[in-house]
PDB file of C-alpha atoms in Angstrom:
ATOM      1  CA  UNK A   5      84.985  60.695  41.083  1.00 71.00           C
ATOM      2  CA  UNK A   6      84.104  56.830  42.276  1.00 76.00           C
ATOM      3  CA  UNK A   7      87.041  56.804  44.549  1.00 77.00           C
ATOM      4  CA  UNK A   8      86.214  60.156  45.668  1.00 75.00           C
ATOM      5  CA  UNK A   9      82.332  58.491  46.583  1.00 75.00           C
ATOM      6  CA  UNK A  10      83.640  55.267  47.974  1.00 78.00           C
ATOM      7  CA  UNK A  11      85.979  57.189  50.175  1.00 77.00           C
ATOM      8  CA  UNK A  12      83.013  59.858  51.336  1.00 76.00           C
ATOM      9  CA  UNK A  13      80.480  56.837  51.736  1.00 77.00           C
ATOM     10  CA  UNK A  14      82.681  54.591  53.717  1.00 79.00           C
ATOM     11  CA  UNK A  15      83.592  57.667  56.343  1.00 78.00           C
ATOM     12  CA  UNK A  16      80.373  59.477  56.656  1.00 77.00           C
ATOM     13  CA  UNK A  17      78.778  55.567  56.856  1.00 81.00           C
ATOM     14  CA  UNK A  18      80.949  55.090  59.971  1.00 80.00           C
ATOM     15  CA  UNK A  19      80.714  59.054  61.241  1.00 78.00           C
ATOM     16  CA  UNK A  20      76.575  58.184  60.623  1.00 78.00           C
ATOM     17  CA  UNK A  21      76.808  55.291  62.941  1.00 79.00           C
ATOM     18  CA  UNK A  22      78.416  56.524  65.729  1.00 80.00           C
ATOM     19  CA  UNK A  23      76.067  59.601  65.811  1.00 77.00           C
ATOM     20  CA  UNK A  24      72.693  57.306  65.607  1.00 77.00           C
ATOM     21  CA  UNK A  25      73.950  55.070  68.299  1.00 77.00           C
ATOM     22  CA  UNK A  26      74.667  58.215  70.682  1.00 76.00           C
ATOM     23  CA  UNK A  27      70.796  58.412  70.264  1.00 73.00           C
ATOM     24  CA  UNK A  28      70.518  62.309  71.156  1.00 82.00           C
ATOM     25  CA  UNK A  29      71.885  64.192  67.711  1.00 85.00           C
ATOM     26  CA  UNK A  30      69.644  64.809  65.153  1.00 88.00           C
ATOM     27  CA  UNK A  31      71.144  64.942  61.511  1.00 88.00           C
ATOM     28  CA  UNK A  32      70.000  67.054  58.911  1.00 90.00           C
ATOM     29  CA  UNK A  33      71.671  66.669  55.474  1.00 90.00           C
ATOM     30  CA  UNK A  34      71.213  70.072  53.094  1.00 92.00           C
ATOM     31  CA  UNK A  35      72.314  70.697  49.738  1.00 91.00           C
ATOM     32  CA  UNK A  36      71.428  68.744  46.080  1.00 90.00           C
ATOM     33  CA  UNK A  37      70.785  65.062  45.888  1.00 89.00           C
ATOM     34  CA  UNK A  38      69.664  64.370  43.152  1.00 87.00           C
ATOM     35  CA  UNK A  39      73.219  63.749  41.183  1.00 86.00           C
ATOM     36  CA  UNK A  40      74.818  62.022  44.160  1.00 87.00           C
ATOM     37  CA  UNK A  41      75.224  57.872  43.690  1.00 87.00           C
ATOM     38  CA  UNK A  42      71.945  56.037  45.135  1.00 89.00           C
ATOM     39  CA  UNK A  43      74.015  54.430  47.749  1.00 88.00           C
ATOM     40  CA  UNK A  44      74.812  57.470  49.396  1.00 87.00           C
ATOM     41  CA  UNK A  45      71.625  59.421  49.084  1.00 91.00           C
ATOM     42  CA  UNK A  46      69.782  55.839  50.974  1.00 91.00           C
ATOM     43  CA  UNK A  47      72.433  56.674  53.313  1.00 88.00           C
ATOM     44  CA  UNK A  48      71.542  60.088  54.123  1.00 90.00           C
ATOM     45  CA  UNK A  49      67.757  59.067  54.127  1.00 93.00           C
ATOM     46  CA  UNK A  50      68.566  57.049  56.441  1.00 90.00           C
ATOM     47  CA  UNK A  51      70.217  58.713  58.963  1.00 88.00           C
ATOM     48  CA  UNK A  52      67.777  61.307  59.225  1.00 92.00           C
ATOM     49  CA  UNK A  53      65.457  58.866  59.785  1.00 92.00           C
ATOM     50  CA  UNK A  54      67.162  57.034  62.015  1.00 89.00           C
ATOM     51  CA  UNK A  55      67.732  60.697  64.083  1.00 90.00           C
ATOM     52  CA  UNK A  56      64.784  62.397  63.225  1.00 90.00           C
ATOM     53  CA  UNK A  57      63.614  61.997  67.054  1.00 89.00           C
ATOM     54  CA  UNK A  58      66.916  62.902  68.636  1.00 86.00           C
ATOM     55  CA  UNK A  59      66.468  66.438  69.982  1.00 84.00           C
ATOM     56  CA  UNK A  60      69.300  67.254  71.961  1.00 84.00           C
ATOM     57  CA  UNK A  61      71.397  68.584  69.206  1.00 83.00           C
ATOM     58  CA  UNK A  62      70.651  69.260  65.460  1.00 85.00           C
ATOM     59  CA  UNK A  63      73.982  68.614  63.204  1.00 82.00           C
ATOM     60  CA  UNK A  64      73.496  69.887  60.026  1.00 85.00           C
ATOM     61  CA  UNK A  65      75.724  68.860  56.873  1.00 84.00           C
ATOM     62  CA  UNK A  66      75.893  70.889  53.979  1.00 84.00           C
ATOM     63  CA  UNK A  67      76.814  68.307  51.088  1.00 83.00           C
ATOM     64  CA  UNK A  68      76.623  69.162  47.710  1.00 87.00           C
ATOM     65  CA  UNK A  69      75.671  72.445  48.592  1.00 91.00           C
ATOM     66  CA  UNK A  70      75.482  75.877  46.740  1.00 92.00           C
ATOM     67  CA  UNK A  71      73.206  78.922  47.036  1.00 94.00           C
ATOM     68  CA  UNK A  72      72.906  79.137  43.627  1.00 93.00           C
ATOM     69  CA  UNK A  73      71.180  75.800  43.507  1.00 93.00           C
ATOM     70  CA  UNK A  74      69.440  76.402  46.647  1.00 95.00           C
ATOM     71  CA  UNK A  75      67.963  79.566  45.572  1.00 96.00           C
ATOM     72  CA  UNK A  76      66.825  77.740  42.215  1.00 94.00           C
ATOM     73  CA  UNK A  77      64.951  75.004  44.489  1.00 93.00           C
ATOM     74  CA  UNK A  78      63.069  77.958  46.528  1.00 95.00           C
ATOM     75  CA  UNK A  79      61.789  79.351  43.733  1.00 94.00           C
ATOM     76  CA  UNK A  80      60.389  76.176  42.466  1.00 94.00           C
ATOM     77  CA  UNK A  81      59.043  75.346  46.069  1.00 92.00           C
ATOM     78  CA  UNK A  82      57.790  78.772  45.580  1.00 92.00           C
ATOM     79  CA  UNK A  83      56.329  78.373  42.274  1.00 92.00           C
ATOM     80  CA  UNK A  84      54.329  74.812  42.924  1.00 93.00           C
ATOM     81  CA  UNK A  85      53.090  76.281  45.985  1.00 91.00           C
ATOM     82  CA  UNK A  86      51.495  79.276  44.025  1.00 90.00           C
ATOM     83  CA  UNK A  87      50.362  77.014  41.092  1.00 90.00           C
ATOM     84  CA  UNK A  88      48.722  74.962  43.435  1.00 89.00           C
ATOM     85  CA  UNK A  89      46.581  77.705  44.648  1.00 78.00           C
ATOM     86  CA  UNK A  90      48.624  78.749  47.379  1.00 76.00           C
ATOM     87  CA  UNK A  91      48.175  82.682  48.229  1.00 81.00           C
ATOM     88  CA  UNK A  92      51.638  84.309  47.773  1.00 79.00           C
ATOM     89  CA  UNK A  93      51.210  86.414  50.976  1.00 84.00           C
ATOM     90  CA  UNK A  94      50.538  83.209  52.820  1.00 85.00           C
ATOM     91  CA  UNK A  95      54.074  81.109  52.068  1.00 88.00           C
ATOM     92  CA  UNK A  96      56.569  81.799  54.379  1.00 91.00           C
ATOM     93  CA  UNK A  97      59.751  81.967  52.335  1.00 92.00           C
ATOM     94  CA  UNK A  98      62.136  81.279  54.851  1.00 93.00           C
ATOM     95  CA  UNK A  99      60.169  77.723  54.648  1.00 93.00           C
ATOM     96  CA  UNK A 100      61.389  77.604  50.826  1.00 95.00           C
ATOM     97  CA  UNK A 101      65.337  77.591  51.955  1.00 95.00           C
ATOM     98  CA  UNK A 102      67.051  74.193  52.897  1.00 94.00           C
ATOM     99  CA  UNK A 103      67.214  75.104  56.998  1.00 92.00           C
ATOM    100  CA  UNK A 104      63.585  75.532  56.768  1.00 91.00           C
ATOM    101  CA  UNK A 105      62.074  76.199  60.542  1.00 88.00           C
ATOM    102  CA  UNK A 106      65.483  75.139  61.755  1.00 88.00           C
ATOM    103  CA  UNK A 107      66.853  79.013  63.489  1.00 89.00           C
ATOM    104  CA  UNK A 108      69.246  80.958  61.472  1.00 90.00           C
ATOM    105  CA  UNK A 109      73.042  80.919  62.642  1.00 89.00           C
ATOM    106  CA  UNK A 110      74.208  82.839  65.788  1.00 91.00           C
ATOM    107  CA  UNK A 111      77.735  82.363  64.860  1.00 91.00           C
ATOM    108  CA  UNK A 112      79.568  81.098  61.025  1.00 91.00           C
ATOM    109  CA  UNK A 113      83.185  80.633  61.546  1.00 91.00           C
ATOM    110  CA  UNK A 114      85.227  80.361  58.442  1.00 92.00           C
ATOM    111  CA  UNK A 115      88.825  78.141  58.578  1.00 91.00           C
ATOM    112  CA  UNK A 116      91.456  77.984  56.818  1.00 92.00           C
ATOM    113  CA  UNK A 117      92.623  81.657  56.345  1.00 94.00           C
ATOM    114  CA  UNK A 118      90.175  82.588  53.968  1.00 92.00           C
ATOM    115  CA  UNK A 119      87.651  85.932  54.415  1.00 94.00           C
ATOM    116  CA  UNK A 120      84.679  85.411  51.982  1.00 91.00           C
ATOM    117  CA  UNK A 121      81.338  83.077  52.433  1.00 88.00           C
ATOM    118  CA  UNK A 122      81.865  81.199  49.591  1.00 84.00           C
ATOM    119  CA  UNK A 123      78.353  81.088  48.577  1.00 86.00           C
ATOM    120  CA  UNK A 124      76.865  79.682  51.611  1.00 87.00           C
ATOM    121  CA  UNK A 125      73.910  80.053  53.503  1.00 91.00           C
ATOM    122  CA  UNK A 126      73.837  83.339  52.467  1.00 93.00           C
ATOM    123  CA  UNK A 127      69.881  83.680  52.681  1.00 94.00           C
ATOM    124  CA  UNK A 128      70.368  82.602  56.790  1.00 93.00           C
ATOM    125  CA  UNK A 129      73.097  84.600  57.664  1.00 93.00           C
ATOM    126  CA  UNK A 130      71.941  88.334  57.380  1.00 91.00           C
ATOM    127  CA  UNK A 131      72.394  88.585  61.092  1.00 92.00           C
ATOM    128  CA  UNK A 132      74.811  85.984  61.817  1.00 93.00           C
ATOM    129  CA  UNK A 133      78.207  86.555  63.746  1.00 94.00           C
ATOM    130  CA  UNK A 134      81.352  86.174  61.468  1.00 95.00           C
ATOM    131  CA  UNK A 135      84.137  84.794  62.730  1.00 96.00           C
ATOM    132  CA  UNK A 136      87.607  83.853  60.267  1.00 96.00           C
ATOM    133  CA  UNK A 137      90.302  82.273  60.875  1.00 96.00           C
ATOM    134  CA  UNK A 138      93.793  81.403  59.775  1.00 96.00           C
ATOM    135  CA  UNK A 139      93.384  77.565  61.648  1.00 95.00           C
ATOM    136  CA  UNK A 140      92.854  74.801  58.922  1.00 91.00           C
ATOM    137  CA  UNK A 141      90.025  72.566  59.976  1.00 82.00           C
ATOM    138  CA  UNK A 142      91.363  69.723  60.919  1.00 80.00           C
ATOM    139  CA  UNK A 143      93.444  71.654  63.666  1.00 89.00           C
ATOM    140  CA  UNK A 144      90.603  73.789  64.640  1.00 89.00           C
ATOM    141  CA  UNK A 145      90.327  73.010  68.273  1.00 89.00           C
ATOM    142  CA  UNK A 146      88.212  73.501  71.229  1.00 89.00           C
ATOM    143  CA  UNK A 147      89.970  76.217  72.669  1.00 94.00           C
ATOM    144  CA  UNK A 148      89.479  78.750  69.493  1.00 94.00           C
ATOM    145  CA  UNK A 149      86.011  77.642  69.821  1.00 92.00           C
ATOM    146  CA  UNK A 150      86.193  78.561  73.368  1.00 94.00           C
ATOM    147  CA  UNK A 151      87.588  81.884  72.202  1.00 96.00           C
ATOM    148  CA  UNK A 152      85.195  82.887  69.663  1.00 95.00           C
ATOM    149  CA  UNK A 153      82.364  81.670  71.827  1.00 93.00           C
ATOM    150  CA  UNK A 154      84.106  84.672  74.610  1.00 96.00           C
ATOM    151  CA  UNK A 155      83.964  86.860  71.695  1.00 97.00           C
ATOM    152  CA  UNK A 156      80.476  86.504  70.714  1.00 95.00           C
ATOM    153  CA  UNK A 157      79.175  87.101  74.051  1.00 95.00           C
ATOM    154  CA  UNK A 158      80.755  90.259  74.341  1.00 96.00           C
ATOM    155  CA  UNK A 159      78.931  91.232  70.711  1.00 95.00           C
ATOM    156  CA  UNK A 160      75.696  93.511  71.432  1.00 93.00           C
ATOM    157  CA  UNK A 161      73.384  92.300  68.757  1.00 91.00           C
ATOM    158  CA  UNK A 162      70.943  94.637  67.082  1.00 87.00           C
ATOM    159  CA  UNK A 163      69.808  92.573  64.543  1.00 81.00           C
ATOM    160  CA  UNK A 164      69.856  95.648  62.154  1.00 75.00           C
ATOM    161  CA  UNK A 165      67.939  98.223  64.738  1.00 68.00           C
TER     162      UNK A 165
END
């Protein structure tokens, strides 16, 4: 599990870089830090500190990341809000959930062949596009983006109506 860390620190440290020196990509880190090494978490402090002004693009990382777990910290966000007097008609519970104000997902595409969410995002992706493919991710390229970008335009979204 160190070697795993060490390996995950030194790449994202360098991935983290590049992206804060481009200035104009904001990074937002979701999922459970709590158990991750303290080097790494002050990493991921960091860089969304170090982005939190970018605007021209929002990358968000899901690290450590499970529903399960992410549906256990809404309800406590949920629960301190209401202990501390908070009306329960006046939270808005999308605010509870790790995206937060941040819109849900147009699109989720899925590599690697396989055809199930894996127990992810599901609270933001009621109305989001799904899109699977065979492709493993490191040979996911930018013309099956360009593809399944074509193919979501021609979707007429109803958003349940």
């Amino acid at each position: 599990v160190s070697i795993l860390f060490d390996s995950i620190f030194t790449h994202f440290s360098n991935f983290l870089e590049k992206i804060i020196n481009e200035k104009n990509i904001k990074i937002k880190v979701i999922g459970e830090r709590h158990n991750l090494p303290t080097r790494l978490i002050k990493l991921i402090d960091e860089a969304e500190k170090k982005t939190h002004h970018h605007n021209n693009l929002t990358l968000i990382l899901a690290f450590n990341y499970g529903f399960k777990n992410e549906v256990i910290s809404a309800f406590k966000k949920g629960y301190q809000l209401v202990k501390n007097n908070k009306n329960f008609n006046d939270i808005n519970i999308k605010n509870l959930f790790y995206l937060d104000e941040i819109p849900d997902p147009d699109i989720l595409i899925r590599t690697g062949g396989f055809t199930r969410l894996s127990n992810y995002l599901m609270y933001n992706l009621c109305y989001t596009e799904l899109f699977f493919t065979k492709t493993l991710w490191p040979d996911f390229d930018k013309n099956e983006l360009e593809k399944i970008i074509k193919e979501f335009q021609q979707i007429k979204r109803n958003y349940g109506l």
